[in-house]
């Protein structure tokens, strides 16, 4: 089944073997024949609707131009003030880097490191990798490690989440002082938009086929062909590379093909750790504000209630969804899917796949609360009258978000389809 740009299904009348190849779906392990795709078409798995191939993409040199623009704008977006308040006649500025630095120097280095990874390191690394891929294309170099790194880094680029955190901080800071927007906020907004655009338009799977055309040879159109698929580069192969210890490696990216049993164990390990981290994250204070020497501690839920008391219902809904509902929902859904595998529950496979796609999409937005804390650290840390401090729950919350995202990425949906096939 194939879709064109107007979102209509198109059926191929002729599937010539010379222009067709057999691939193995990385989501449900189904063998699917993919013909040559025209412009603005993509091939979906007829069983799980996973996108197997797509011709909807930008050329690499065009993506590299966007990456250059992001690197030019990043110093202004990260280091220069985005917001400013007038507190007791003193103008205080807030920037991304300043909030991370203050958090790190005041005893919250682990929490600051989590924010640094998602807000500073990953966007810079993402843009640099795209530029290096462009140079590799010009110099005719095989950039397997670059493509693997790009696929791993993409889910952790969270500039769009930081943009929403900036809006939440604006509403929160109005309780203490008047707020002004700085001109460098424009650079931050443009950087977030360009990063999101590059995230959408670059097609890593298509780049693999461009750089490694020798591994896009067509298999015989036969149901008896034994295919395996590499989850790292989504390459289907019939003859893997095997070492002396019996381990199987992908012939294209040379990544080790792990068994479903090992993936399941890793998913359980990261999920259980995330569940334990989420308990102190919801019980302990997330932030502490000192006003005239009086400390006010806010947990995740009390912060949401504070926005409701201030009649900022839209902000309260965003914070509740990102900080409470999504983390708990992710863990609950993953726990349900893992139980379906272990206890062989034959529930609706379509509903199970929709739940899995949902937690893949919303998981990164849980970092919003930590980004708000970083901005608040650079704005409301001044003397004895008003002081702001990160609570002990911040690190546990960040660790729970990271571990749940890793657990979701490790989950092998093919195990669900094995149960479905048996019934």
Tab-separated table of N, CA and C in Angstrom, residues 182-286:
chain	number	residue	atom	x	y	z
A	182	UNK	N	13.442	40.174	25.383
A	182	UNK	CA	14.630	40.696	24.722
A	182	UNK	C	14.615	40.337	23.246
A	183	UNK	N	15.383	41.083	22.481
A	183	UNK	CA	15.392	40.902	21.029
A	183	UNK	C	16.001	39.559	20.629
A	184	UNK	N	16.858	39.003	21.503
A	184	UNK	CA	17.480	37.718	21.176
A	184	UNK	C	16.481	36.562	21.251
A	185	UNK	N	15.282	36.833	21.768
A	185	UNK	CA	14.243	35.816	21.757
A	185	UNK	C	13.871	35.432	20.324
A	186	UNK	N	14.012	36.393	19.387
A	186	UNK	CA	13.721	36.109	17.975
A	186	UNK	C	14.683	35.044	17.453
A	187	UNK	N	15.967	35.171	17.828
A	187	UNK	CA	16.945	34.172	17.404
A	187	UNK	C	16.615	32.804	17.976
A	188	UNK	N	16.144	32.774	19.220
A	188	UNK	CA	15.777	31.500	19.844
A	188	UNK	C	14.588	30.867	19.128
A	189	UNK	N	13.576	31.662	18.796
A	189	UNK	CA	12.386	31.141	18.121
A	189	UNK	C	12.754	30.606	16.732
A	190	UNK	N	13.568	31.363	15.989
A	190	UNK	CA	13.978	30.906	14.665
A	190	UNK	C	14.816	29.627	14.759
A	191	UNK	N	15.672	29.538	15.775
A	191	UNK	CA	16.470	28.321	15.958
A	191	UNK	C	15.578	27.122	16.236
A	192	UNK	N	14.564	27.314	17.081
A	192	UNK	CA	13.636	26.224	17.385
A	192	UNK	C	12.865	25.794	16.139
A	193	UNK	N	12.430	26.755	15.334
A	193	UNK	CA	11.680	26.421	14.120
A	193	UNK	C	12.562	25.707	13.097
A	194	UNK	N	13.792	26.192	12.920
A	194	UNK	CA	14.693	25.559	11.956
A	194	UNK	C	15.101	24.164	12.407
A	195	UNK	N	15.314	23.988	13.717
A	195	UNK	CA	15.662	22.669	14.227
A	195	UNK	C	14.517	21.682	14.012
A	196	UNK	N	13.293	22.124	14.269
A	196	UNK	CA	12.125	21.266	14.039
A	196	UNK	C	11.967	20.933	12.562
A	197	UNK	N	12.203	21.930	11.690
A	197	UNK	CA	12.108	21.698	10.251
A	197	UNK	C	13.156	20.691	9.787
A	198	UNK	N	14.379	20.827	10.266
A	198	UNK	CA	15.437	19.888	9.900
A	198	UNK	C	15.142	18.496	10.440
A	199	UNK	N	14.563	18.446	11.638
A	199	UNK	CA	14.182	17.167	12.250
A	199	UNK	C	13.175	16.426	11.370
A	200	UNK	N	12.255	17.181	10.760
A	200	UNK	CA	11.189	16.569	9.963
A	200	UNK	C	11.681	16.179	8.565
A	201	UNK	N	12.485	17.044	7.957
A	201	UNK	CA	12.809	16.885	6.543
A	201	UNK	C	13.965	15.934	6.264
A	202	UNK	N	14.867	15.733	7.215
A	202	UNK	CA	15.977	14.833	6.934
A	202	UNK	C	15.517	13.384	7.092
A	203	UNK	N	15.871	12.562	6.124
A	203	UNK	CA	15.423	11.175	6.084
A	203	UNK	C	16.647	10.272	6.225
A	204	UNK	N	16.854	9.736	7.402
A	204	UNK	CA	18.040	8.934	7.674
A	204	UNK	C	18.019	7.632	6.883
A	205	UNK	N	16.851	7.010	6.761
A	205	UNK	CA	16.752	5.746	6.019
A	205	UNK	C	17.126	5.933	4.551
A	206	UNK	N	16.671	7.044	3.961
A	206	UNK	CA	17.021	7.312	2.564
A	206	UNK	C	18.510	7.626	2.420
A	207	UNK	N	19.106	8.263	3.417
A	207	UNK	CA	20.540	8.550	3.365
A	207	UNK	C	21.362	7.266	3.405
A	208	UNK	N	20.885	6.276	4.157
A	208	UNK	CA	21.575	4.985	4.168
A	208	UNK	C	21.627	4.397	2.758
A	209	UNK	N	20.539	4.461	2.029
A	209	UNK	CA	20.500	3.909	0.683
A	209	UNK	C	21.333	4.732	-0.289
A	210	UNK	N	21.438	6.062	-0.036
A	210	UNK	CA	22.257	6.901	-0.910
A	210	UNK	C	23.742	6.613	-0.729
A	211	UNK	N	24.169	6.446	0.516
A	211	UNK	CA	25.589	6.244	0.789
A	211	UNK	C	26.024	4.786	0.603
A	212	UNK	N	25.083	3.863	0.717
A	212	UNK	CA	25.423	2.440	0.598
A	212	UNK	C	24.539	1.781	-0.469
A	213	UNK	N	24.686	2.199	-1.729
A	213	UNK	CA	23.830	1.607	-2.783
A	213	UNK	C	24.118	0.132	-3.021
A	214	UNK	N	25.323	-0.317	-2.648
A	214	UNK	CA	25.643	-1.739	-2.863
A	214	UNK	C	24.830	-2.639	-1.949
A	215	UNK	N	24.220	-2.061	-0.905
A	215	UNK	CA	23.394	-2.856	0.011
A	215	UNK	C	21.901	-2.685	-0.255
A	216	UNK	N	21.556	-2.144	-1.417
A	216	UNK	CA	20.142	-2.020	-1.783
A	216	UNK	C	19.789	-2.985	-2.912
A	217	UNK	N	20.572	-4.029	-3.036
A	217	UNK	CA	20.290	-5.025	-4.070
A	217	UNK	C	18.968	-5.722	-3.779
A	218	UNK	N	18.310	-6.149	-4.805
A	218	UNK	CA	16.969	-6.705	-4.670
A	218	UNK	C	17.035	-8.204	-4.399
A	219	UNK	N	16.221	-8.630	-3.449
A	219	UNK	CA	16.124	-10.049	-3.131
A	219	UNK	C	15.181	-10.739	-4.110
A	220	UNK	N	15.319	-12.006	-4.264
A	220	UNK	CA	14.328	-12.730	-5.087
A	220	UNK	C	12.928	-12.586	-4.485
A	221	UNK	N	11.955	-12.396	-5.335
A	221	UNK	CA	10.583	-12.219	-4.872
A	221	UNK	C	10.030	-13.590	-4.514
A	222	UNK	N	10.321	-14.028	-3.309
A	222	UNK	CA	9.902	-15.349	-2.868
A	222	UNK	C	9.605	-15.301	-1.382
A	223	UNK	N	8.556	-15.974	-0.992
A	223	UNK	CA	8.186	-16.011	0.420
A	223	UNK	C	9.100	-16.915	1.232
A	224	UNK	N	9.941	-17.715	0.539
A	224	UNK	CA	10.836	-18.619	1.241
A	224	UNK	C	12.160	-17.962	1.641
A	225	UNK	N	12.366	-16.724	1.233
A	225	UNK	CA	13.607	-16.025	1.575
A	225	UNK	C	13.612	-15.717	3.068
A	226	UNK	N	14.666	-16.127	3.763
A	226	UNK	CA	14.794	-15.876	5.195
A	226	UNK	C	15.450	-14.512	5.409
A	227	UNK	N	14.657	-13.563	5.867
A	227	UNK	CA	15.148	-12.199	6.045
A	227	UNK	C	15.292	-11.873	7.525
A	228	UNK	N	16.313	-11.079	7.823
A	228	UNK	CA	16.489	-10.475	9.129
A	228	UNK	C	16.591	-8.979	8.944
A	229	UNK	N	16.283	-8.244	10.002
A	229	UNK	CA	16.300	-6.792	9.906
A	229	UNK	C	17.143	-6.216	11.039
A	230	UNK	N	17.930	-5.203	10.701
A	230	UNK	CA	18.744	-4.497	11.692
A	230	UNK	C	17.945	-3.319	12.230
A	231	UNK	N	17.754	-3.259	13.523
A	231	UNK	CA	16.983	-2.172	14.125
A	231	UNK	C	17.760	-0.857	14.161
A	232	UNK	N	19.079	-0.916	13.963
A	232	UNK	CA	19.887	0.305	13.990
A	232	UNK	C	19.768	1.093	12.697
A	233	UNK	N	19.843	0.401	11.548
A	233	UNK	CA	19.761	1.095	10.258
A	233	UNK	C	18.570	0.637	9.418
A	234	UNK	N	17.735	-0.258	9.966
A	234	UNK	CA	16.528	-0.757	9.311
A	234	UNK	C	16.848	-1.398	7.951
A	235	UNK	N	17.928	-2.144	7.917
A	235	UNK	CA	18.342	-2.838	6.691
A	235	UNK	C	17.949	-4.299	6.784
A	236	UNK	N	17.320	-4.799	5.730
A	236	UNK	CA	16.924	-6.206	5.659
A	236	UNK	C	17.993	-6.980	4.897
A	237	UNK	N	18.372	-8.123	5.435
A	237	UNK	CA	19.423	-8.917	4.826
A	237	UNK	C	19.121	-10.395	5.016
A	238	UNK	N	19.663	-11.201	4.120
A	238	UNK	CA	19.474	-12.647	4.188
A	238	UNK	C	20.733	-13.377	4.631
A	239	UNK	N	21.890	-12.717	4.492
A	239	UNK	CA	23.157	-13.334	4.881
A	239	UNK	C	23.888	-12.414	5.850
A	240	UNK	N	23.737	-12.615	7.152
A	240	UNK	CA	24.395	-11.740	8.136
A	240	UNK	C	25.872	-12.082	8.297
A	241	UNK	N	26.575	-11.185	8.976
A	241	UNK	CA	27.979	-11.414	9.331
A	241	UNK	C	28.010	-12.050	10.719
A	242	UNK	N	28.785	-13.088	10.879
A	242	UNK	CA	28.855	-13.806	12.150
A	242	UNK	C	30.315	-13.928	12.584
A	243	UNK	N	30.583	-13.631	13.875
A	243	UNK	CA	31.950	-13.727	14.380
A	243	UNK	C	32.197	-15.105	14.994
A	244	UNK	N	33.369	-15.233	15.617
A	244	UNK	CA	33.753	-16.534	16.181
A	244	UNK	C	32.877	-16.950	17.364
A	245	UNK	N	32.300	-15.962	18.068
A	245	UNK	CA	31.457	-16.265	19.219
A	245	UNK	C	30.012	-16.548	18.844
A	246	UNK	N	29.694	-16.428	17.585
A	246	UNK	CA	28.331	-16.706	17.139
A	246	UNK	C	27.426	-15.499	17.115
A	247	UNK	N	27.954	-14.307	17.416
A	247	UNK	CA	27.147	-13.092	17.386
A	247	UNK	C	26.910	-12.667	15.938
A	248	UNK	N	25.713	-12.152	15.675
A	248	UNK	CA	25.309	-11.751	14.331
A	248	UNK	C	25.406	-10.223	14.217
A	249	UNK	N	25.958	-9.772	13.090
A	249	UNK	CA	26.127	-8.348	12.842
A	249	UNK	C	25.497	-7.969	11.517
A	250	UNK	N	25.021	-6.736	11.445
A	250	UNK	CA	24.422	-6.224	10.219
A	250	UNK	C	25.523	-6.019	9.172
A	251	UNK	N	25.326	-6.487	7.939
A	251	UNK	CA	26.365	-6.315	6.913
A	251	UNK	C	26.508	-4.885	6.406
A	252	UNK	N	25.570	-4.000	6.754
A	252	UNK	CA	25.668	-2.618	6.278
A	252	UNK	C	26.270	-1.684	7.319
A	253	UNK	N	25.747	-1.688	8.549
A	253	UNK	CA	26.238	-0.769	9.581
A	253	UNK	C	27.118	-1.456	10.613
A	254	UNK	N	27.233	-2.782	10.527
A	254	UNK	CA	28.066	-3.581	11.433
A	254	UNK	C	27.624	-3.468	12.896
A	255	UNK	N	26.369	-3.165	13.113
A	255	UNK	CA	25.821	-3.174	14.463
A	255	UNK	C	25.424	-4.599	14.839
A	256	UNK	N	25.572	-4.898	16.102
A	256	UNK	CA	25.217	-6.237	16.555
A	256	UNK	C	23.698	-6.394	16.600
A	257	UNK	N	23.207	-7.445	15.985
A	257	UNK	CA	21.767	-7.729	15.962
A	257	UNK	C	21.425	-8.478	17.243
A	258	UNK	N	20.791	-7.765	18.171
A	258	UNK	CA	20.451	-8.363	19.461
A	258	UNK	C	19.160	-9.156	19.350
A	259	UNK	N	19.057	-10.176	20.149
A	259	UNK	CA	17.854	-11.000	20.158
A	259	UNK	C	16.713	-10.280	20.869
A	260	UNK	N	15.513	-10.753	20.610
A	260	UNK	CA	14.341	-10.148	21.251
A	260	UNK	C	14.372	-10.351	22.762
A	261	UNK	N	14.955	-11.445	23.222
A	261	UNK	CA	15.037	-11.713	24.651
A	261	UNK	C	15.905	-10.680	25.364
A	262	UNK	N	17.038	-10.312	24.749
A	262	UNK	CA	17.914	-9.303	25.351
A	262	UNK	C	17.235	-7.941	25.346
A	263	UNK	N	16.558	-7.586	24.250
A	263	UNK	CA	15.828	-6.315	24.192
A	263	UNK	C	14.757	-6.244	25.267
A	264	UNK	N	14.099	-7.375	25.504
A	264	UNK	CA	13.056	-7.417	26.525
A	264	UNK	C	13.639	-7.207	27.920
A	265	UNK	N	14.772	-7.819	28.200
A	265	UNK	CA	15.419	-7.641	29.502
A	265	UNK	C	15.860	-6.196	29.713
A	266	UNK	N	16.408	-5.577	28.686
A	266	UNK	CA	16.829	-4.181	28.805
A	266	UNK	C	15.643	-3.249	29.000
A	267	UNK	N	14.545	-3.557	28.326
A	267	UNK	CA	13.337	-2.736	28.499
A	267	UNK	C	12.818	-2.822	29.922
A	268	UNK	N	12.766	-4.039	30.483
A	268	UNK	CA	12.320	-4.211	31.864
A	268	UNK	C	13.252	-3.472	32.837
A	269	UNK	N	14.561	-3.577	32.620
A	269	UNK	CA	15.519	-2.969	33.542
A	269	UNK	C	15.364	-1.452	33.590
A	270	UNK	N	15.286	-0.813	32.427
A	270	UNK	CA	15.146	0.644	32.400
A	270	UNK	C	13.771	1.091	32.885
A	271	UNK	N	12.726	0.310	32.597
A	271	UNK	CA	11.385	0.684	33.028
A	271	UNK	C	11.250	0.596	34.546
A	272	UNK	N	11.747	-0.471	35.156
A	272	UNK	CA	11.656	-0.618	36.614
A	272	UNK	C	12.426	0.495	37.318
A	273	UNK	N	13.601	0.839	36.793
A	273	UNK	CA	14.373	1.937	37.372
A	273	UNK	C	13.621	3.254	37.252
A	274	UNK	N	12.984	3.488	36.104
A	274	UNK	CA	12.197	4.714	35.927
A	274	UNK	C	11.022	4.760	36.898
A	275	UNK	N	10.397	3.627	37.161
A	275	UNK	CA	9.282	3.592	38.107
A	275	UNK	C	9.741	3.976	39.517
A	276	UNK	N	10.894	3.475	39.939
A	276	UNK	CA	11.408	3.832	41.255
A	276	UNK	C	11.798	5.317	41.313
A	277	UNK	N	12.344	5.850	40.227
A	277	UNK	CA	12.721	7.259	40.200
A	277	UNK	C	11.505	8.183	40.241
A	278	UNK	N	10.388	7.715	39.697
A	278	UNK	CA	9.198	8.569	39.621
A	278	UNK	C	8.533	8.754	40.973
A	279	UNK	N	8.768	7.859	41.919
A	279	UNK	CA	8.156	7.988	43.251
A	279	UNK	C	8.679	9.213	43.992
A	280	UNK	N	9.999	9.366	44.215
A	280	UNK	CA	10.467	10.602	44.870
A	280	UNK	C	10.252	11.836	44.005
A	281	UNK	N	10.174	11.685	42.683
A	281	UNK	CA	9.948	12.840	41.820
A	281	UNK	C	8.583	13.474	42.071
A	282	UNK	N	7.594	12.671	42.496
A	282	UNK	CA	6.255	13.211	42.764
A	282	UNK	C	6.035	13.557	44.227
A	283	UNK	N	6.849	13.013	45.115
A	283	UNK	CA	6.661	13.267	46.553
A	283	UNK	C	7.508	14.433	47.032
A	284	UNK	N	8.761	14.476	46.637
A	284	UNK	CA	9.683	15.514	47.104
A	284	UNK	C	9.419	16.833	46.397
A	285	UNK	N	9.893	17.968	46.982
A	285	UNK	CA	9.697	19.280	46.340
A	285	UNK	C	10.474	19.385	45.025
A	286	UNK	N	9.813	19.956	44.026
A	286	UNK	CA	10.448	20.190	42.740
A	286	UNK	C	11.191	21.512	42.719
